[in-house]
CSV table of C-alpha atoms in Angstrom, one decimal:
chain,number,residue,atom,x,y,z
A,640,MET,CA,146.0,47.7,150.6
A,641,SER,CA,149.5,49.1,150.9
A,642,SER,CA,151.4,50.7,153.8
A,643,SER,CA,150.8,54.1,152.2
A,644,ALA,CA,147.1,53.6,152.8
A,645,PHE,CA,147.7,53.1,156.5
A,646,PRO,CA,146.8,56.1,158.7
A,647,GLY,CA,149.7,57.6,160.5
A,648,SER,CA,152.4,55.8,158.6
A,649,SER,CA,155.8,57.5,159.2
A,650,GLY,CA,158.6,55.2,158.1
A,651,GLU,CA,160.2,54.5,161.5
A,652,LEU,CA,158.9,52.3,164.2
A,653,ASP,CA,158.1,54.1,167.5
A,654,PHE,CA,157.4,51.7,170.4
A,655,SER,CA,156.9,54.4,173.0
A,656,SER,CA,153.2,54.8,172.2
A,657,LEU,CA,152.3,51.1,172.4
A,658,SER,CA,151.1,51.3,175.9
A,659,SER,CA,149.1,54.5,175.2
A,660,GLY,CA,145.5,54.7,174.2
A,661,ALA,CA,145.9,58.2,172.9
A,662,PRO,CA,144.3,59.1,169.5
A,663,SER,CA,147.8,59.7,168.1
A,664,HIS,CA,148.6,56.1,168.2
A,665,PRO,CA,148.8,54.7,164.7
A,666,LEU,CA,146.4,51.9,165.4
A,667,ALA,CA,143.8,54.2,166.9
A,668,PRO,CA,141.8,54.4,163.6
A,669,TYR,CA,141.5,50.6,163.9
A,670,GLY,CA,140.0,50.7,167.4
A,671,TRP,CA,143.2,50.6,169.6
A,672,ASP,CA,142.5,52.0,173.1
A,673,GLU,CA,143.9,51.9,176.6
A,674,GLU,CA,142.2,48.6,177.5
A,675,TRP,CA,143.7,46.9,174.5
A,676,ALA,CA,147.1,48.4,175.3
A,677,ALA,CA,147.0,47.1,178.9
A,678,ALA,CA,146.0,43.7,177.7
A,679,PHE,CA,148.9,43.7,175.2
A,680,ALA,CA,151.6,44.8,177.7
A,681,PRO,CA,152.9,41.2,178.4
A,682,TYR,CA,153.4,40.6,174.7
A,683,ALA,CA,155.1,44.0,174.2
A,684,GLU,CA,157.6,42.9,176.9
A,685,ARG,CA,158.4,39.9,174.7
A,686,GLY,CA,159.2,42.1,171.7
A,687,LEU,CA,156.0,41.3,169.8
A,688,LEU,CA,153.9,43.9,168.0
A,689,PRO,CA,150.2,44.5,168.1
A,690,GLY,CA,148.1,44.3,164.9
A,691,ARG,CA,144.5,44.1,164.0
A,692,VAL,CA,143.5,41.3,161.6
A,693,VAL,CA,142.0,42.8,158.4
A,694,ARG,CA,141.6,39.5,156.5
A,695,VAL,CA,142.3,35.8,157.0
A,696,ASP,CA,143.3,33.4,154.2
A,697,ARG,CA,144.1,29.7,154.5
A,698,GLY,CA,147.2,29.5,156.7
A,699,SER,CA,147.9,33.2,156.8
A,700,CYS,CA,146.4,36.6,157.5
A,701,ASP,CA,146.8,40.3,156.8
A,702,LEU,CA,147.2,42.5,159.8
A,703,VAL,CA,147.7,46.3,160.3
A,704,VAL,CA,150.8,46.5,162.4
A,705,THR,CA,151.9,50.0,163.7
A,706,GLU,CA,153.7,52.1,161.1
A,707,GLU,CA,154.4,49.2,158.8
A,708,GLY,CA,150.9,49.2,157.5
A,709,VAL,CA,149.5,45.9,156.3
A,710,VAL,CA,151.7,42.8,156.7
A,711,ARG,CA,151.2,39.1,155.9
A,712,ALA,CA,151.8,36.7,158.8
A,713,ASP,CA,151.6,32.9,159.3
A,714,THR,CA,148.7,31.7,161.5
A,715,THR,CA,150.1,28.3,162.4
A,716,PHE,CA,150.1,29.0,166.1
A,717,VAL,CA,146.6,30.4,166.2
A,718,THR,CA,144.7,27.7,164.2
A,719,PRO,CA,143.7,25.1,166.8
A,720,HIS,CA,141.2,22.3,166.3
A,721,ASP,CA,138.5,24.2,168.0
A,722,PRO,CA,136.9,26.3,165.2
A,723,LEU,CA,135.8,29.0,167.7
A,724,ARG,CA,139.4,29.6,168.7
A,725,VAL,CA,140.9,30.2,165.3
A,726,ILE,CA,142.0,33.7,164.6
A,727,CYS,CA,139.5,35.7,162.6
A,728,THR,CA,138.9,39.2,161.1
A,729,GLY,CA,138.7,41.8,163.9
A,730,ASP,CA,141.0,40.0,166.3
A,731,TRP,CA,143.9,41.9,168.0
A,732,ALA,CA,147.0,39.8,167.5
A,733,ALA,CA,150.6,39.6,168.8
A,734,VAL,CA,152.9,39.3,165.8
A,735,ASP,CA,156.6,38.9,165.3
A,736,ALA,CA,158.7,42.0,164.8
A,737,PRO,CA,160.2,42.5,161.3
A,738,GLY,CA,163.1,40.2,160.3
A,739,GLY,CA,161.7,36.7,160.5
A,740,ASP,CA,160.7,34.8,157.4
A,741,PRO,CA,157.9,33.8,157.8
A,742,ARG,CA,156.6,36.2,160.5
A,743,TYR,CA,154.2,34.5,162.8
A,744,VAL,CA,151.1,35.5,164.7
A,745,ARG,CA,151.9,34.2,168.2
A,746,ASP,CA,148.6,34.8,170.0
A,747,TYR,CA,145.6,37.1,170.0
A,748,LEU,CA,144.0,39.1,172.8
A,749,PRO,CA,140.8,37.9,174.5
A,750,ARG,CA,137.8,38.9,172.5
A,751,ARG,CA,135.3,41.5,173.8
A,752,THR,CA,132.6,40.2,171.5
A,753,SER,CA,132.3,37.5,168.8
A,754,PHE,CA,129.7,36.8,166.1
A,755,VAL,CA,129.2,33.0,165.9
A,756,ARG,CA,126.8,30.9,163.8
A,757,SER,CA,126.3,27.2,163.6
A,758,THR,CA,127.9,25.6,160.6
A,759,SER,CA,126.0,23.5,158.1
A,760,SER,CA,127.9,20.4,159.1
A,761,LYS,CA,126.2,17.6,160.9
A,762,ARG,CA,128.7,18.0,163.7
A,763,SER,CA,126.9,21.3,164.7
A,764,GLU,CA,130.2,23.2,165.1
A,765,GLY,CA,130.2,26.9,165.6
A,766,GLN,CA,131.9,29.2,163.1
A,767,ILE,CA,133.2,32.6,164.2
A,768,LEU,CA,132.5,35.3,161.6
A,769,ALA,CA,134.0,38.4,163.2
A,770,ALA,CA,135.5,39.5,166.5
A,771,ASN,CA,135.5,42.6,168.7
A,772,VAL,CA,132.4,44.1,167.1
A,773,ASP,CA,130.4,46.9,168.6
A,774,HIS,CA,127.5,47.0,166.0
A,775,ALA,CA,126.0,44.2,163.9
A,776,VAL,CA,124.5,45.8,160.8
A,777,ILE,CA,122.0,43.4,159.3
A,778,ALA,CA,121.4,44.3,155.6
A,779,VAL,CA,117.9,43.4,154.4
A,780,SER,CA,117.1,44.1,150.8
A,781,LEU,CA,113.8,45.8,149.9
A,782,ALA,CA,114.0,44.4,146.4
A,783,GLY,CA,112.0,41.4,147.4
A,784,GLU,CA,109.5,40.3,150.0
A,785,LEU,CA,110.6,40.7,153.6
A,786,ASP,CA,111.5,37.5,155.4
A,787,LEU,CA,110.8,38.4,159.0
A,788,GLY,CA,111.8,35.0,160.3
A,789,ARG,CA,115.2,35.3,158.8
A,790,ILE,CA,115.6,38.8,160.3
A,791,GLU,CA,114.8,37.3,163.7
A,792,ARG,CA,117.5,34.7,163.2
A,793,PHE,CA,120.1,37.4,162.4
A,794,LEU,CA,119.0,39.4,165.4
A,795,ALA,CA,119.3,36.5,167.7
A,796,LEU,CA,122.9,36.0,166.6
A,797,GLY,CA,123.6,39.7,166.8
A,798,TRP,CA,122.3,40.1,170.3
A,799,GLU,CA,124.1,36.9,171.4
A,800,SER,CA,127.4,38.2,170.1
A,801,GLY,CA,127.4,41.1,172.6
A,802,ALA,CA,127.1,43.7,169.8
A,803,GLN,CA,124.2,46.1,169.3
A,804,PRO,CA,122.2,45.0,166.2
A,805,ILE,CA,121.1,47.6,163.6
A,806,ILE,CA,118.9,46.8,160.6
A,807,ALA,CA,119.7,48.5,157.3
A,808,LEU,CA,116.8,48.2,154.8
A,809,THR,CA,118.9,48.4,151.7
A,810,LYS,CA,117.7,49.4,148.2
A,811,ALA,CA,115.1,51.8,149.6
A,812,ASP,CA,115.0,53.6,146.3
A,813,LEU,CA,113.1,50.6,144.9
A,814,VAL,CA,110.2,51.6,147.2
A,815,PRO,CA,109.4,55.1,145.9
A,816,ASP,CA,106.1,55.4,147.7
A,817,ALA,CA,106.8,56.9,151.2
A,818,THR,CA,103.7,55.4,152.8
A,819,ALA,CA,104.6,51.9,151.6
A,820,LEU,CA,108.2,52.3,152.8
A,821,SER,CA,107.0,53.5,156.3
A,822,TYR,CA,104.8,50.4,156.6
A,823,LEU,CA,107.8,48.1,155.8
A,824,VAL,CA,109.9,49.9,158.4
A,825,GLU,CA,107.1,49.5,160.9
A,826,ASP,CA,106.8,45.8,160.2
A,827,VAL,CA,110.5,45.3,160.8
A,828,GLU,CA,110.5,47.5,163.9
A,829,THR,CA,107.7,45.3,165.4
A,830,THR,CA,109.9,42.3,164.7
A,831,ALA,CA,113.0,43.9,166.2
A,832,PRO,CA,112.2,45.5,169.6
A,833,GLY,CA,115.0,47.7,170.8
A,834,VAL,CA,116.7,47.8,167.4
A,835,GLN,CA,117.2,50.8,165.2
A,836,VAL,CA,115.8,50.3,161.7
A,837,LEU,CA,117.1,52.5,158.9
A,838,PRO,CA,116.0,52.5,155.3
A,839,VAL,CA,119.1,53.2,153.1
A,840,SER,CA,119.9,53.5,149.5
A,841,ALA,CA,123.5,53.5,148.1
A,842,ALA,CA,122.0,54.5,144.8
A,843,ASN,CA,120.6,57.9,145.9
A,844,GLY,CA,122.4,58.2,149.3
A,845,GLU,CA,119.2,58.0,151.4
A,846,GLY,CA,120.0,57.1,155.0
A,847,VAL,CA,123.7,56.5,154.3
A,848,ASP,CA,124.8,59.5,156.4
A,849,VAL,CA,122.6,58.5,159.3
A,850,LEU,CA,124.0,54.9,159.3
A,851,ALA,CA,127.5,56.3,159.0
A,852,ALA,CA,127.0,58.4,162.1
A,853,VAL,CA,125.7,55.4,164.0
A,854,VAL,CA,128.7,53.2,163.2
A,855,SER,CA,131.4,55.9,163.4
A,856,GLY,CA,132.1,55.2,167.1
A,857,GLY,CA,133.5,51.6,166.9
A,858,THR,CA,133.7,48.4,164.9
A,859,SER,CA,130.7,47.2,162.8
A,860,VAL,CA,130.2,44.0,161.0
A,861,LEU,CA,128.0,44.0,157.9
A,862,LEU,CA,125.8,40.8,157.6
A,863,GLY,CA,123.1,39.6,155.2
A,864,GLN,CA,122.3,37.3,152.3
A,865,SER,CA,123.9,37.6,148.9
A,866,GLY,CA,122.3,40.3,146.9
A,867,ALA,CA,121.3,42.3,150.0
A,868,GLY,CA,123.6,45.2,148.9
A,869,LYS,CA,126.3,44.8,151.5
A,870,SER,CA,129.3,45.4,149.3
A,871,THR,CA,127.5,48.4,147.6
A,872,LEU,CA,126.8,49.8,151.1
A,873,ALA,CA,130.4,49.2,152.2
A,874,ASN,CA,131.6,51.1,149.2
A,875,ALA,CA,129.2,54.0,150.0
A,876,HIS,CA,130.6,54.2,153.5
A,877,ALA,CA,134.2,53.8,152.4
A,878,GLY,CA,133.9,56.5,149.8
A,879,ALA,CA,135.5,54.3,147.2
A,880,GLU,CA,134.9,51.2,145.1
A,881,ILE,CA,136.8,48.9,147.4
A,882,MET,CA,134.5,45.9,147.3
A,883,ASP,CA,133.5,44.2,144.0
A,884,VAL,CA,129.8,44.4,143.2
A,885,GLN,CA,127.8,42.3,140.7
A,886,ALA,CA,124.3,42.6,139.5
A,887,ILE,CA,121.4,40.6,140.8
A,888,ARG,CA,120.4,37.5,138.7
A,889,ASP,CA,117.2,38.2,136.7
A,890,VAL,CA,116.1,34.6,137.0
A,891,ASP,CA,115.5,34.4,140.7
A,892,GLY,CA,116.5,37.8,142.1
A,893,LYS,CA,119.4,36.4,144.1
A,894,GLY,CA,122.8,37.9,144.3
A,895,ARG,CA,126.2,36.4,143.5
A,896,HIS,CA,128.9,36.0,146.1
A,897,THR,CA,131.0,39.0,145.3
A,898,THR,CA,132.6,39.1,148.7
A,899,THR,CA,134.4,35.8,149.4
A,900,THR,CA,136.4,36.8,152.5
A,901,ARG,CA,135.8,38.9,155.6
A,902,ASN,CA,137.5,42.2,155.1
A,903,LEU,CA,138.1,45.0,157.6
A,904,LEU,CA,138.0,48.6,156.3
A,905,VAL,CA,138.6,51.9,158.0
A,906,LEU,CA,135.9,54.4,157.2
A,907,PRO,CA,136.8,58.0,156.4
A,908,GLY,CA,134.1,59.3,158.7
A,909,GLY,CA,135.4,57.3,161.6
A,910,GLY,CA,134.9,53.7,162.7
A,911,VAL,CA,135.8,50.3,161.3
A,912,LEU,CA,133.6,48.1,159.0
A,913,ILE,CA,134.0,44.3,158.5
A,914,ASP,CA,132.3,43.2,155.3
A,915,THR,CA,131.3,39.5,155.1
A,916,PRO,CA,130.3,37.1,152.4
A,917,GLY,CA,126.6,36.5,151.9
A,918,LEU,CA,125.2,34.0,154.3
A,919,ARG,CA,122.8,31.4,152.9
A,920,GLY,CA,122.4,29.6,156.3
A,921,VAL,CA,121.9,31.4,159.5
A,922,GLY,CA,122.0,28.6,162.1
A,923,LEU,CA,121.8,29.4,165.8
A,924,TYR,CA,124.7,28.4,168.0
A,925,ASP,CA,124.0,28.5,171.8
A,926,ALA,CA,122.0,31.7,171.3
A,927,GLY,CA,119.4,31.4,174.0
A,928,THR,CA,120.0,34.9,175.4
A,929,GLY,CA,119.8,36.4,171.9
A,930,VAL,CA,116.5,34.6,171.2
A,931,GLY,CA,115.1,36.0,174.4
A,932,GLN,CA,116.1,39.5,173.5
A,933,VAL,CA,114.6,39.2,170.0
A,934,PHE,CA,111.3,38.1,171.5
A,935,ALA,CA,111.4,40.3,174.6
A,936,GLU,CA,107.6,40.8,174.6
A,937,ILE,CA,107.1,37.0,174.8
A,938,GLU,CA,109.6,36.7,177.6
A,939,GLU,CA,107.9,39.5,179.5
A,940,LEU,CA,104.5,37.8,179.0
A,941,ALA,CA,105.9,34.5,180.3
A,942,GLU,CA,106.7,36.0,183.6
A,943,GLY,CA,102.9,36.2,184.2
A,944,CYS,CA,102.3,32.5,183.5
A,945,ARG,CA,101.0,30.4,186.4
A,946,PHE,CA,103.8,27.8,186.1
A,947,GLN,CA,107.5,28.7,185.9
A,948,ASP,CA,108.2,25.9,183.4
A,949,CYS,CA,105.2,26.8,181.2
A,950,ALA,CA,105.7,25.6,177.6
A,951,HIS,CA,103.0,28.1,176.3
A,952,VAL,CA,101.1,25.3,174.6
A,953,ALA,CA,97.9,24.5,176.5
A,954,GLU,CA,98.8,25.0,180.2
A,955,PRO,CA,96.2,26.7,182.4
A,956,GLY,CA,97.0,30.3,183.4
A,957,CYS,CA,99.4,30.8,180.5
A,958,ALA,CA,99.8,34.5,179.9
A,959,VAL,CA,101.4,34.0,176.5
A,960,ILE,CA,98.4,31.9,175.2
A,961,ALA,CA,96.1,34.5,176.6
A,962,ALA,CA,97.9,37.3,174.7
A,963,LEU,CA,97.6,35.1,171.5
A,964,GLU,CA,93.9,34.6,172.0
A,965,ASP,CA,93.1,38.3,172.6
A,966,GLY,CA,95.2,39.4,169.6
A,967,THR,CA,97.9,41.2,171.5
A,968,LEU,CA,100.5,38.7,170.4
A,969,PRO,CA,100.7,37.7,166.6
A,970,GLU,CA,100.6,34.0,166.0
A,971,ARG,CA,103.6,34.4,163.6
A,972,ARG,CA,105.8,35.7,166.4
A,973,LEU,CA,104.9,32.9,168.8
A,974,ASP,CA,105.5,30.3,166.1
A,975,SER,CA,108.9,31.8,165.3
A,976,TYR,CA,109.8,32.0,168.9
A,977,ARG,CA,109.0,28.3,169.5
A,978,LYS,CA,110.9,27.3,166.4
A,979,LEU,CA,114.1,29.2,167.4
A,980,ILE,CA,113.9,28.0,171.0
A,981,ARG,CA,113.6,24.3,169.8
A,982,GLU,CA,116.5,24.7,167.3
A,983,ASN,CA,118.8,26.3,169.9
A,984,GLN,CA,118.0,23.6,172.4
A,985,ARG,CA,118.9,20.9,169.9
A,986,ILE,CA,122.2,22.6,169.1
A,987,VAL,CA,123.1,23.0,172.8
A,988,ALA,CA,122.0,19.5,173.6
A,989,LYS,CA,124.5,18.1,171.0
A,990,THR,CA,127.4,19.4,173.1
A,991,ASP,CA,126.0,19.4,176.6
A,992,ALA,CA,125.0,16.0,178.2
A,993,ARG,CA,123.2,17.7,181.0
A,994,VAL,CA,121.0,19.7,178.6
A,995,ARG,CA,120.3,16.5,176.6
A,996,ALA,CA,119.1,14.7,179.8
A,997,ASP,CA,117.0,17.7,180.8
A,998,LEU,CA,115.3,17.7,177.3
A,999,ARG,CA,114.6,14.0,177.5
A,1000,ARG,CA,112.9,14.4,180.9
A,1001,GLU,CA,110.9,17.4,179.6
A,1002,TRP,CA,109.8,15.5,176.5
A,1003,LYS,CA,108.7,12.5,178.7
A,1004,ARG,CA,106.8,14.8,181.0
A,1005,ARG,CA,105.0,16.6,178.2
A,1006,GLY,CA,104.2,13.2,176.6
A,1007,ALA,CA,102.7,11.9,179.8
A,1008,GLU,CA,100.7,15.1,180.3
A,1009,GLY,CA,99.4,14.9,176.8
A,1010,LYS,CA,98.4,11.2,177.2
A,1011,ALA,CA,96.6,12.0,180.5
A,1012,ALA,CA,94.8,14.9,178.8
A,1013,MET,CA,93.6,12.7,176.0
A,1014,GLU,CA,92.4,10.0,178.3
A,1015,ALA,CA,90.5,12.6,180.4
A,1016,LYS,CA,88.8,13.7,177.2
A,1017,ARG,CA,87.7,10.2,176.5
A,1018,GLY,CA,86.4,9.7,180.0
A,1019,ARG,CA,89.0,7.2,181.1
A,1020,VAL,CA,90.0,9.0,184.3
A,1021,ARG,CA,89.5,6.6,187.2
């Protein structure tokens, strides 16, 4: 991207509007507003310039900075050992004024939201994928069988980030039967309470305008597995072939990693889109609140359980088990809920000693209860 592609480029720097959230500000198309301007004021007094990170490479990043357009800056000062505090796409940064070589990013503004997943490393570190996001658009391909469990994982991370999740069922043109498509949408809606589910097709344009209208009011991050059609969808919204697209492999139906970095794009219809590489692993990272929102119906049922610490296994007066037995709650949903709760507890316990101790006590308590129940069955109760 060149400076000529930057909206509002004029050639001379005008610092008078840095403290203004007016739409005429050159960074307005990238999401600049009065709150960001107020937060940036101390940096402006130091002669630093605001910029939004559009891409991060090893040791440097590209930022949109006022009338200069896109500039490259060194990230030495914003690459700490904590992986959750490194600068990432979507951050609002304070960068040196022109003249220095290299130019440095000195700091970045506190994030409003952040999309974080657990890494695949045994250290269970978090990895931040995007910052300051309003909508988390989860791309799910209709070219293969729906994996509702994976959708629930993405949703948990989406809710936990502070953004509003949206599910885009891509490649809807591959399901020409309207009735079959409606059933697929219904299945996903049941899995995603409170989330808008949109069938879209970049091939024939179905649903693209509806999704564009939804994301036009802020910053959206596009998430999903390789082959889900994210880059194709990004191109459809951008109105140009900005992201590389490759065909799905015939052998296993999986996609190749055409997007290798997280890129921030300004959409012609309004709004900002961050495209991300395909995610093979979707590990939870301290996402208890997000899991609760994904399984809102189970959380609501749990309020009617006799015991506050009910594990929803075999306790008397368990409203969740009662719903399972009368068919109100699908067994798949409860199994998935239990799995994500356990996984999230393990992740949190690795970094929180108090949580580890609580889990050990809980496991001992349940073990003792199970042993007592077995002995009672065998008539050993004295």
